[in-house]
mmCIF file of N, CA, C and O in Angstrom:
data_model
loop_
_atom_site.group_PDB
_atom_site.id
_atom_site.type_symbol
_atom_site.label_atom_id
_atom_site.label_comp_id
_atom_site.label_asym_id
_atom_site.label_seq_id
_atom_site.Cartn_x
_atom_site.Cartn_y
_atom_site.Cartn_z
ATOM 1 N N MET A 2 179.299 -32.900 -50.599
ATOM 2 C CA MET A 2 178.600 -33.967 -49.914
ATOM 3 C C MET A 2 179.268 -34.186 -48.563
ATOM 4 O O MET A 2 180.484 -34.154 -48.441
ATOM 5 N N LYS A 3 178.457 -34.412 -47.538
ATOM 6 C CA LYS A 3 178.940 -34.728 -46.192
ATOM 7 C C LYS A 3 178.472 -36.140 -45.854
ATOM 8 O O LYS A 3 177.299 -36.475 -46.046
ATOM 9 N N ILE A 4 179.416 -36.961 -45.350
ATOM 10 C CA ILE A 4 179.041 -38.311 -44.926
ATOM 11 C C ILE A 4 179.479 -38.528 -43.487
ATOM 12 O O ILE A 4 180.360 -37.829 -42.982
ATOM 13 N N LEU A 5 178.861 -39.496 -42.854
ATOM 14 C CA LEU A 5 179.097 -39.781 -41.442
ATOM 15 C C LEU A 5 179.791 -41.124 -41.309
ATOM 16 O O LEU A 5 179.391 -42.102 -41.940
ATOM 17 N N THR A 6 180.838 -41.159 -40.508
ATOM 18 C CA THR A 6 181.565 -42.392 -40.250
ATOM 19 C C THR A 6 181.799 -42.546 -38.760
ATOM 20 O O THR A 6 181.660 -41.589 -37.993
ATOM 21 N N GLY A 7 182.138 -43.730 -38.359
ATOM 22 C CA GLY A 7 182.431 -44.034 -36.970
ATOM 23 C C GLY A 7 182.936 -45.453 -36.890
ATOM 24 O O GLY A 7 183.325 -46.049 -37.892
ATOM 25 N N ASN A 8 182.911 -46.012 -35.680
ATOM 26 C CA ASN A 8 183.336 -47.389 -35.486
ATOM 27 C C ASN A 8 182.229 -48.192 -34.814
ATOM 28 O O ASN A 8 181.554 -47.689 -33.914
ATOM 29 N N ASP A 9 182.084 -49.430 -35.263
ATOM 30 C CA ASP A 9 181.121 -50.350 -34.671
ATOM 31 C C ASP A 9 181.519 -50.624 -33.223
ATOM 32 O O ASP A 9 182.695 -50.861 -32.930
ATOM 33 N N LEU A 10 180.554 -50.599 -32.323
ATOM 34 C CA LEU A 10 180.846 -50.797 -30.898
ATOM 35 C C LEU A 10 181.351 -52.202 -30.578
ATOM 36 O O LEU A 10 182.167 -52.382 -29.691
ATOM 37 N N VAL A 11 180.882 -53.198 -31.285
ATOM 38 C CA VAL A 11 181.244 -54.582 -30.977
ATOM 39 C C VAL A 11 182.576 -54.975 -31.601
ATOM 40 O O VAL A 11 183.448 -55.510 -30.931
ATOM 41 N N THR A 12 182.747 -54.698 -32.888
ATOM 42 C CA THR A 12 183.927 -55.171 -33.611
ATOM 43 C C THR A 12 185.016 -54.119 -33.777
ATOM 44 O O THR A 12 186.159 -54.455 -34.058
ATOM 45 N N GLY A 13 184.655 -52.850 -33.650
ATOM 46 C CA GLY A 13 185.604 -51.773 -33.901
ATOM 47 C C GLY A 13 185.758 -51.443 -35.380
ATOM 48 O O GLY A 13 186.521 -50.570 -35.756
ATOM 49 N N ASP A 14 185.023 -52.159 -36.240
ATOM 50 C CA ASP A 14 185.106 -51.923 -37.682
ATOM 51 C C ASP A 14 184.681 -50.505 -38.045
ATOM 52 O O ASP A 14 183.809 -49.921 -37.409
ATOM 53 N N VAL A 15 185.284 -49.987 -39.100
ATOM 54 C CA VAL A 15 184.875 -48.697 -39.650
ATOM 55 C C VAL A 15 183.510 -48.895 -40.302
ATOM 56 O O VAL A 15 183.299 -49.842 -41.060
ATOM 57 N N ILE A 16 182.576 -48.004 -39.979
ATOM 58 C CA ILE A 16 181.233 -48.079 -40.558
ATOM 59 C C ILE A 16 180.810 -46.710 -41.073
ATOM 60 O O ILE A 16 181.365 -45.689 -40.671
ATOM 61 N N TRP A 17 179.837 -46.728 -41.985
ATOM 62 C CA TRP A 17 179.397 -45.526 -42.686
ATOM 63 C C TRP A 17 177.890 -45.427 -42.623
ATOM 64 O O TRP A 17 177.191 -46.425 -42.793
ATOM 65 N N TRP A 18 177.359 -44.222 -42.390
ATOM 66 C CA TRP A 18 175.915 -44.006 -42.319
ATOM 67 C C TRP A 18 175.326 -44.141 -43.717
ATOM 68 O O TRP A 18 175.732 -43.464 -44.653
ATOM 69 N N ALA A 19 174.353 -45.046 -43.860
ATOM 70 C CA ALA A 19 173.766 -45.338 -45.165
ATOM 71 C C ALA A 19 172.375 -44.733 -45.342
ATOM 72 O O ALA A 19 171.702 -45.017 -46.323
ATOM 73 N N GLY A 20 171.953 -43.926 -44.399
ATOM 74 C CA GLY A 20 170.647 -43.273 -44.512
ATOM 75 C C GLY A 20 169.590 -43.912 -43.638
ATOM 76 O O GLY A 20 168.750 -43.234 -43.072
ATOM 77 N N ASP A 21 169.635 -45.239 -43.531
ATOM 78 C CA ASP A 21 168.659 -45.951 -42.695
ATOM 79 C C ASP A 21 169.350 -46.893 -41.715
ATOM 80 O O ASP A 21 168.730 -47.764 -41.140
ATOM 81 N N GLY A 22 170.641 -46.718 -41.544
ATOM 82 C CA GLY A 22 171.438 -47.563 -40.665
ATOM 83 C C GLY A 22 172.899 -47.483 -41.080
ATOM 84 O O GLY A 22 173.272 -46.655 -41.905
ATOM 85 N N TRP A 23 173.711 -48.355 -40.523
ATOM 86 C CA TRP A 23 175.150 -48.328 -40.756
ATOM 87 C C TRP A 23 175.570 -49.436 -41.701
ATOM 88 O O TRP A 23 174.986 -50.513 -41.701
ATOM 89 N N SER A 24 176.613 -49.167 -42.486
ATOM 90 C CA SER A 24 177.155 -50.127 -43.442
ATOM 91 C C SER A 24 178.666 -50.175 -43.302
ATOM 92 O O SER A 24 179.294 -49.190 -42.937
ATOM 93 N N ARG A 25 179.253 -51.301 -43.637
ATOM 94 C CA ARG A 25 180.710 -51.426 -43.644
ATOM 95 C C ARG A 25 181.306 -51.004 -44.990
ATOM 96 O O ARG A 25 182.504 -51.039 -45.173
ATOM 97 N N GLN A 26 180.465 -50.585 -45.923
ATOM 98 C CA GLN A 26 180.903 -50.182 -47.259
ATOM 99 C C GLN A 26 180.738 -48.673 -47.444
ATOM 100 O O GLN A 26 179.626 -48.158 -47.340
ATOM 101 N N VAL A 27 181.825 -47.974 -47.725
ATOM 102 C CA VAL A 27 181.749 -46.528 -47.921
ATOM 103 C C VAL A 27 180.828 -46.180 -49.088
ATOM 104 O O VAL A 27 180.184 -45.139 -49.094
ATOM 105 N N GLY A 28 180.731 -47.069 -50.062
ATOM 106 C CA GLY A 28 179.866 -46.832 -51.211
ATOM 107 C C GLY A 28 178.399 -46.727 -50.871
ATOM 108 O O GLY A 28 177.608 -46.186 -51.647
ATOM 109 N N ASP A 29 178.006 -47.220 -49.700
ATOM 110 C CA ASP A 29 176.615 -47.145 -49.250
ATOM 111 C C ASP A 29 176.297 -45.827 -48.557
ATOM 112 O O ASP A 29 175.147 -45.582 -48.173
ATOM 113 N N SER A 30 177.295 -44.975 -48.372
ATOM 114 C CA SER A 30 177.125 -43.735 -47.611
ATOM 115 C C SER A 30 176.051 -42.832 -48.202
ATOM 116 O O SER A 30 175.929 -42.700 -49.412
ATOM 117 N N ALA A 31 175.311 -42.209 -47.300
ATOM 118 C CA ALA A 31 174.282 -41.239 -47.686
ATOM 119 C C ALA A 31 174.737 -39.846 -47.273
ATOM 120 O O ALA A 31 175.432 -39.680 -46.270
ATOM 121 N N ASP A 32 174.345 -38.855 -48.038
ATOM 122 C CA ASP A 32 174.659 -37.466 -47.720
ATOM 123 C C ASP A 32 173.879 -37.055 -46.475
ATOM 124 O O ASP A 32 172.657 -37.148 -46.436
ATOM 125 N N VAL A 33 174.596 -36.621 -45.432
ATOM 126 C CA VAL A 33 173.933 -36.202 -44.194
ATOM 127 C C VAL A 33 173.761 -34.690 -44.125
ATOM 128 O O VAL A 33 173.099 -34.187 -43.212
ATOM 129 N N GLY A 34 174.363 -33.970 -45.071
ATOM 130 C CA GLY A 34 174.203 -32.520 -45.123
ATOM 131 C C GLY A 34 174.559 -31.843 -43.819
ATOM 132 O O GLY A 34 175.496 -32.220 -43.130
ATOM 133 N N GLU A 35 173.786 -30.842 -43.473
ATOM 134 C CA GLU A 35 174.027 -30.061 -42.254
ATOM 135 C C GLU A 35 173.579 -30.791 -40.981
ATOM 136 O O GLU A 35 173.872 -30.352 -39.884
ATOM 137 N N GLN A 36 172.874 -31.893 -41.121
ATOM 138 C CA GLN A 36 172.376 -32.650 -39.970
ATOM 139 C C GLN A 36 173.391 -33.672 -39.455
ATOM 140 O O GLN A 36 173.123 -34.395 -38.502
ATOM 141 N N GLY A 37 174.562 -33.752 -40.066
ATOM 142 C CA GLY A 37 175.544 -34.768 -39.722
ATOM 143 C C GLY A 37 175.959 -34.781 -38.265
ATOM 144 O O GLY A 37 176.010 -35.834 -37.636
ATOM 145 N N ASP A 38 176.282 -33.614 -37.707
ATOM 146 C CA ASP A 38 176.722 -33.565 -36.306
ATOM 147 C C ASP A 38 175.613 -33.984 -35.356
ATOM 148 O O ASP A 38 175.864 -34.704 -34.381
ATOM 149 N N ASP A 39 174.377 -33.553 -35.633
ATOM 150 C CA ASP A 39 173.249 -33.962 -34.788
ATOM 151 C C ASP A 39 173.025 -35.469 -34.888
ATOM 152 O O ASP A 39 172.786 -36.139 -33.882
ATOM 153 N N LEU A 40 173.120 -36.010 -36.093
ATOM 154 C CA LEU A 40 172.947 -37.445 -36.292
ATOM 155 C C LEU A 40 174.047 -38.226 -35.579
ATOM 156 O O LEU A 40 173.779 -39.254 -34.944
ATOM 157 N N ALA A 41 175.272 -37.732 -35.630
ATOM 158 C CA ALA A 41 176.386 -38.389 -34.942
ATOM 159 C C ALA A 41 176.126 -38.471 -33.445
ATOM 160 O O ALA A 41 176.299 -39.533 -32.834
ATOM 161 N N ARG A 42 175.672 -37.375 -32.849
ATOM 162 C CA ARG A 42 175.367 -37.369 -31.410
ATOM 163 C C ARG A 42 174.225 -38.335 -31.082
ATOM 164 O O ARG A 42 174.275 -39.064 -30.091
ATOM 165 N N THR A 43 173.200 -38.349 -31.929
ATOM 166 C CA THR A 43 172.056 -39.237 -31.709
ATOM 167 C C THR A 43 172.487 -40.700 -31.764
ATOM 168 O O THR A 43 172.114 -41.501 -30.903
ATOM 169 N N GLU A 44 173.279 -41.056 -32.764
ATOM 170 C CA GLU A 44 173.719 -42.444 -32.933
ATOM 171 C C GLU A 44 174.659 -42.884 -31.814
ATOM 172 O O GLU A 44 174.590 -44.014 -31.343
ATOM 173 N N GLU A 45 175.528 -41.977 -31.364
ATOM 174 C CA GLU A 45 176.408 -42.306 -30.240
ATOM 175 C C GLU A 45 175.610 -42.452 -28.954
ATOM 176 O O GLU A 45 175.865 -43.362 -28.160
ATOM 177 N N SER A 46 174.632 -41.587 -28.735
ATOM 178 C CA SER A 46 173.788 -41.661 -27.532
ATOM 179 C C SER A 46 172.985 -42.955 -27.493
ATOM 180 O O SER A 46 172.741 -43.501 -26.426
ATOM 181 N N ALA A 47 172.588 -43.431 -28.671
ATOM 182 C CA ALA A 47 171.814 -44.672 -28.761
ATOM 183 C C ALA A 47 172.721 -45.902 -28.721
ATOM 184 O O ALA A 47 172.231 -47.037 -28.819
ATOM 185 N N LEU A 48 174.029 -45.690 -28.562
ATOM 186 C CA LEU A 48 175.023 -46.763 -28.481
ATOM 187 C C LEU A 48 175.029 -47.656 -29.716
ATOM 188 O O LEU A 48 175.194 -48.874 -29.635
ATOM 189 N N ARG A 49 174.864 -47.026 -30.891
ATOM 190 C CA ARG A 49 174.954 -47.777 -32.142
ATOM 191 C C ARG A 49 176.311 -47.603 -32.816
ATOM 192 O O ARG A 49 176.659 -48.359 -33.720
ATOM 193 N N VAL A 50 177.081 -46.595 -32.371
ATOM 194 C CA VAL A 50 178.379 -46.290 -32.968
ATOM 195 C C VAL A 50 179.216 -45.531 -31.948
ATOM 196 O O VAL A 50 178.678 -44.918 -31.030
ATOM 197 N N VAL A 51 180.519 -45.586 -32.126
ATOM 198 C CA VAL A 51 181.431 -44.819 -31.274
ATOM 199 C C VAL A 51 182.349 -43.996 -32.174
ATOM 200 O O VAL A 51 182.712 -44.421 -33.262
ATOM 201 N N GLY A 52 182.697 -42.809 -31.717
ATOM 202 C CA GLY A 52 183.622 -41.960 -32.452
ATOM 203 C C GLY A 52 183.082 -41.444 -33.770
ATOM 204 O O GLY A 52 183.842 -41.250 -34.718
ATOM 205 N N ALA A 53 181.790 -41.196 -33.838
ATOM 206 C CA ALA A 53 181.187 -40.734 -35.093
ATOM 207 C C ALA A 53 181.631 -39.317 -35.427
ATOM 208 O O ALA A 53 181.736 -38.470 -34.549
ATOM 209 N N TYR A 54 181.911 -39.079 -36.721
ATOM 210 C CA TYR A 54 182.240 -37.735 -37.168
ATOM 211 C C TYR A 54 181.893 -37.572 -38.637
ATOM 212 O O TYR A 54 181.797 -38.544 -39.384
ATOM 213 N N VAL A 55 181.703 -36.334 -39.045
ATOM 214 C CA VAL A 55 181.297 -35.995 -40.412
ATOM 215 C C VAL A 55 182.538 -35.666 -41.227
ATOM 216 O O VAL A 55 183.441 -34.975 -40.749
ATOM 217 N N ILE A 56 182.564 -36.148 -42.472
ATOM 218 C CA ILE A 56 183.665 -35.842 -43.381
ATOM 219 C C ILE A 56 183.120 -35.371 -44.726
ATOM 220 O O ILE A 56 181.966 -35.636 -45.070
ATOM 221 N N ASP A 57 183.967 -34.697 -45.477
ATOM 222 C CA ASP A 57 183.628 -34.293 -46.840
ATOM 223 C C ASP A 57 183.860 -35.471 -47.778
ATOM 224 O O ASP A 57 184.794 -36.260 -47.590
ATOM 225 N N ALA A 58 183.019 -35.578 -48.792
ATOM 226 C CA ALA A 58 183.146 -36.638 -49.788
ATOM 227 C C ALA A 58 182.617 -36.136 -51.124
ATOM 228 O O ALA A 58 181.948 -35.106 -51.193
ATOM 229 N N THR A 59 182.929 -36.878 -52.162
ATOM 230 C CA THR A 59 182.411 -36.594 -53.491
ATOM 231 C C THR A 59 181.855 -37.878 -54.080
ATOM 232 O O THR A 59 182.206 -38.976 -53.645
ATOM 233 N N VAL A 60 181.008 -37.733 -55.080
ATOM 234 C CA VAL A 60 180.489 -38.890 -55.795
ATOM 235 C C VAL A 60 181.262 -38.987 -57.105
ATOM 236 O O VAL A 60 181.339 -38.026 -57.861
ATOM 237 N N THR A 61 181.863 -40.145 -57.337
ATOM 238 C CA THR A 61 182.616 -40.385 -58.564
ATOM 239 C C THR A 61 181.924 -41.490 -59.353
ATOM 240 O O THR A 61 180.913 -42.044 -58.903
ATOM 241 N N ASP A 62 182.490 -41.849 -60.489
ATOM 242 C CA ASP A 62 181.943 -42.956 -61.280
ATOM 243 C C ASP A 62 181.992 -44.269 -60.507
ATOM 244 O O ASP A 62 181.192 -45.173 -60.742
ATOM 245 N N GLU A 63 182.951 -44.378 -59.579
ATOM 246 C CA GLU A 63 183.091 -45.588 -58.768
ATOM 247 C C GLU A 63 182.248 -45.547 -57.494
ATOM 248 O O GLU A 63 182.230 -46.500 -56.734
ATOM 249 N N GLY A 64 181.587 -44.438 -57.229
ATOM 250 C CA GLY A 64 180.760 -44.300 -56.029
ATOM 251 C C GLY A 64 181.246 -43.188 -55.127
ATOM 252 O O GLY A 64 181.975 -42.294 -55.550
ATOM 253 N N VAL A 65 180.866 -43.255 -53.862
ATOM 254 C CA VAL A 65 181.235 -42.232 -52.883
ATOM 255 C C VAL A 65 182.727 -42.351 -52.568
ATOM 256 O O VAL A 65 183.242 -43.447 -52.344
ATOM 257 N N ARG A 66 183.415 -41.184 -52.542
ATOM 258 C CA ARG A 66 184.846 -41.158 -52.252
ATOM 259 C C ARG A 66 185.126 -40.077 -51.225
ATOM 260 O O ARG A 66 184.873 -38.898 -51.472
ATOM 261 N N PRO A 67 185.653 -40.474 -50.050
ATOM 262 C CA PRO A 67 186.039 -39.471 -49.064
ATOM 263 C C PRO A 67 187.049 -38.493 -49.668
ATOM 264 O O PRO A 67 187.926 -38.882 -50.448
ATOM 265 N N ALA A 68 186.931 -37.219 -49.314
ATOM 266 C CA ALA A 68 187.772 -36.181 -49.894
ATOM 267 C C ALA A 68 189.210 -36.212 -49.376
ATOM 268 O O ALA A 68 190.143 -35.939 -50.113
ATOM 269 N N HIS A 69 189.406 -36.551 -48.130
ATOM 270 C CA HIS A 69 190.725 -36.520 -47.513
ATOM 271 C C HIS A 69 191.382 -37.894 -47.613
ATOM 272 O O HIS A 69 190.730 -38.920 -47.412
ATOM 273 N N ILE A 70 192.681 -37.932 -47.896
ATOM 274 C CA ILE A 70 193.402 -39.197 -48.056
ATOM 275 C C ILE A 70 193.306 -40.074 -46.812
ATOM 276 O O ILE A 70 193.183 -41.295 -46.901
ATOM 277 N N LYS A 71 193.329 -39.476 -45.628
ATOM 278 C CA LYS A 71 193.237 -40.242 -44.378
ATOM 279 C C LYS A 71 191.939 -41.039 -44.353
ATOM 280 O O LYS A 71 191.931 -42.219 -43.990
ATOM 281 N N ASP A 72 190.852 -40.416 -44.762
ATOM 282 C CA ASP A 72 189.559 -41.095 -44.749
ATOM 283 C C ASP A 72 189.430 -42.102 -45.891
ATOM 284 O O ASP A 72 188.750 -43.110 -45.759
ATOM 285 N N ARG A 73 190.108 -41.861 -47.019
ATOM 286 C CA ARG A 73 190.099 -42.848 -48.105
ATOM 287 C C ARG A 73 190.829 -44.113 -47.669
ATOM 288 O O ARG A 73 190.390 -45.223 -47.943
ATOM 289 N N ILE A 74 191.949 -43.942 -46.975
ATOM 290 C CA ILE A 74 192.680 -45.104 -46.466
ATOM 291 C C ILE A 74 191.836 -45.834 -45.431
ATOM 292 O O ILE A 74 191.743 -47.063 -45.435
ATOM 293 N N ARG A 75 191.190 -45.087 -44.555
ATOM 294 C CA ARG A 75 190.322 -45.675 -43.535
ATOM 295 C C ARG A 75 189.195 -46.481 -44.173
ATOM 296 O O ARG A 75 188.809 -47.536 -43.686
ATOM 297 N N ALA A 76 188.668 -45.990 -45.303
ATOM 298 C CA ALA A 76 187.571 -46.668 -46.001
ATOM 299 C C ALA A 76 188.010 -48.000 -46.595
ATOM 300 O O ALA A 76 187.196 -48.904 -46.764
ATOM 301 N N LEU A 77 189.304 -48.124 -46.895
ATOM 302 C CA LEU A 77 189.799 -49.373 -47.477
ATOM 303 C C LEU A 77 189.861 -50.507 -46.477
ATOM 304 O O LEU A 77 189.919 -51.667 -46.846
ATOM 305 N N GLY A 78 189.877 -50.176 -45.202
ATOM 306 C CA GLY A 78 189.907 -51.211 -44.171
ATOM 307 C C GLY A 78 191.293 -51.382 -43.580
ATOM 308 O O GLY A 78 192.202 -50.603 -43.867
ATOM 309 N N PRO A 79 191.466 -52.416 -42.763
ATOM 310 C CA PRO A 79 192.747 -52.631 -42.084
ATOM 311 C C PRO A 79 193.902 -52.709 -43.076
ATOM 312 O O PRO A 79 193.784 -53.304 -44.138
ATOM 313 N N THR A 80 195.010 -52.085 -42.716
ATOM 314 C CA THR A 80 196.175 -52.085 -43.589
ATOM 315 C C THR A 80 197.296 -52.953 -43.042
ATOM 316 O O THR A 80 198.356 -53.039 -43.627
ATOM 317 N N VAL A 81 197.065 -53.598 -41.918
ATOM 318 C CA VAL A 81 198.063 -54.473 -41.319
ATOM 319 C C VAL A 81 197.485 -55.880 -41.243
ATOM 320 O O VAL A 81 196.384 -56.074 -40.755
ATOM 321 N N ARG A 82 198.251 -56.841 -41.735
ATOM 322 C CA ARG A 82 197.801 -58.227 -41.670
ATOM 323 C C ARG A 82 198.105 -58.786 -40.291
ATOM 324 O O ARG A 82 199.266 -58.843 -39.887
ATOM 325 N N PRO A 83 197.085 -59.226 -39.542
ATOM 326 C CA PRO A 83 197.322 -59.767 -38.195
ATOM 327 C C PRO A 83 198.275 -60.950 -38.190
ATOM 328 O O PRO A 83 199.004 -61.154 -37.238
ATOM 329 N N ASP A 84 198.315 -61.733 -39.265
ATOM 330 C CA ASP A 84 199.183 -62.901 -39.288
ATOM 331 C C ASP A 84 200.658 -62.531 -39.421
ATOM 332 O O ASP A 84 201.529 -63.378 -39.253
ATOM 333 N N LEU A 85 200.951 -61.265 -39.696
ATOM 334 C CA LEU A 85 202.342 -60.830 -39.806
ATOM 335 C C LEU A 85 202.853 -60.157 -38.539
ATOM 336 O O LEU A 85 204.022 -59.795 -38.478
ATOM 337 N N ASN A 86 202.000 -59.966 -37.563
ATOM 338 C CA ASN A 86 202.436 -59.336 -36.316
ATOM 339 C C ASN A 86 203.435 -60.227 -35.603
ATOM 340 O O ASN A 86 203.247 -61.433 -35.502
ATOM 341 N N LEU A 87 204.515 -59.628 -35.116
ATOM 342 C CA LEU A 87 205.531 -60.366 -34.383
ATOM 343 C C LEU A 87 205.429 -60.052 -32.906
ATOM 344 O O LEU A 87 205.176 -58.921 -32.524
ATOM 345 N N LYS A 88 205.658 -61.058 -32.101
ATOM 346 C CA LYS A 88 205.704 -60.838 -30.658
ATOM 347 C C LYS A 88 207.062 -60.237 -30.322
ATOM 348 O O LYS A 88 208.070 -60.565 -30.941
ATOM 349 N N PRO A 89 207.133 -59.368 -29.324
ATOM 350 C CA PRO A 89 208.393 -58.692 -29.000
ATOM 351 C C PRO A 89 209.567 -59.626 -28.738
ATOM 352 O O PRO A 89 210.686 -59.311 -29.062
ATOM 353 N N ASN A 90 209.339 -60.794 -28.157
ATOM 354 C CA ASN A 90 210.425 -61.710 -27.825
ATOM 355 C C ASN A 90 210.315 -63.023 -28.581
ATOM 356 O O ASN A 90 210.639 -64.082 -28.071
ATOM 357 N N ASP A 91 209.888 -62.967 -29.822
ATOM 358 C CA ASP A 91 209.705 -64.165 -30.628
ATOM 359 C C ASP A 91 211.005 -64.467 -31.368
ATOM 360 O O ASP A 91 211.247 -63.993 -32.469
ATOM 361 N N ALA A 92 211.872 -65.290 -30.757
ATOM 362 C CA ALA A 92 213.176 -65.599 -31.352
ATOM 363 C C ALA A 92 213.030 -66.308 -32.687
ATOM 364 O O ALA A 92 213.846 -66.116 -33.595
ATOM 365 N N ASP A 93 212.015 -67.144 -32.837
ATOM 366 C CA ASP A 93 211.806 -67.871 -34.082
ATOM 367 C C ASP A 93 211.494 -66.925 -35.242
ATOM 368 O O ASP A 93 211.738 -67.249 -36.402
ATOM 369 N N ALA A 94 210.978 -65.767 -34.939
ATOM 370 C CA ALA A 94 210.660 -64.784 -35.976
ATOM 371 C C ALA A 94 211.829 -63.841 -36.241
ATOM 372 O O ALA A 94 211.768 -63.000 -37.105
ATOM 373 N N GLY A 95 212.911 -64.016 -35.493
ATOM 374 C CA GLY A 95 214.061 -63.142 -35.680
ATOM 375 C C GLY A 95 213.851 -61.757 -35.097
ATOM 376 O O GLY A 95 214.493 -60.796 -35.498
ATOM 377 N N ASN A 96 212.951 -61.651 -34.144
ATOM 378 C CA ASN A 96 212.620 -60.359 -33.549
ATOM 379 C C ASN A 96 213.130 -60.351 -32.118
ATOM 380 O O ASN A 96 212.391 -60.580 -31.183
ATOM 381 N N TRP A 97 214.395 -60.080 -31.959
ATOM 382 C CA TRP A 97 215.023 -60.092 -30.639
ATOM 383 C C TRP A 97 214.924 -58.734 -29.971
ATOM 384 O O TRP A 97 215.094 -57.709 -30.601
ATOM 385 N N VAL A 98 214.614 -58.736 -28.686
ATOM 386 C CA VAL A 98 214.602 -57.517 -27.887
ATOM 387 C C VAL A 98 215.838 -57.553 -27.000
ATOM 388 O O VAL A 98 216.058 -58.501 -26.260
ATOM 389 N N ILE A 99 216.668 -56.518 -27.112
ATOM 390 C CA ILE A 99 217.919 -56.485 -26.338
ATOM 391 C C ILE A 99 217.760 -55.531 -25.172
ATOM 392 O O ILE A 99 217.197 -54.507 -25.238
#
């Protein structure tokens, strides 16, 4: 199975081609087959997505699963909590720059 992914132009969120539009859920992904690269170019040209690319995936009991670990992690969403980010010179956070 081949699926199409990219990033939303407004939010930067990871999105997945669902057959009739884009979804933020990898489980909604539709098989794009050999037309994936053409569809990626069309969607980017129409300014509906940025950085679109085709990846390998499989269907499991839990739904669509990207084949490569990098894409599985990407499908899970952000892995860094914004509330834990420290400013470079935030003395109160104990993050001193020397």
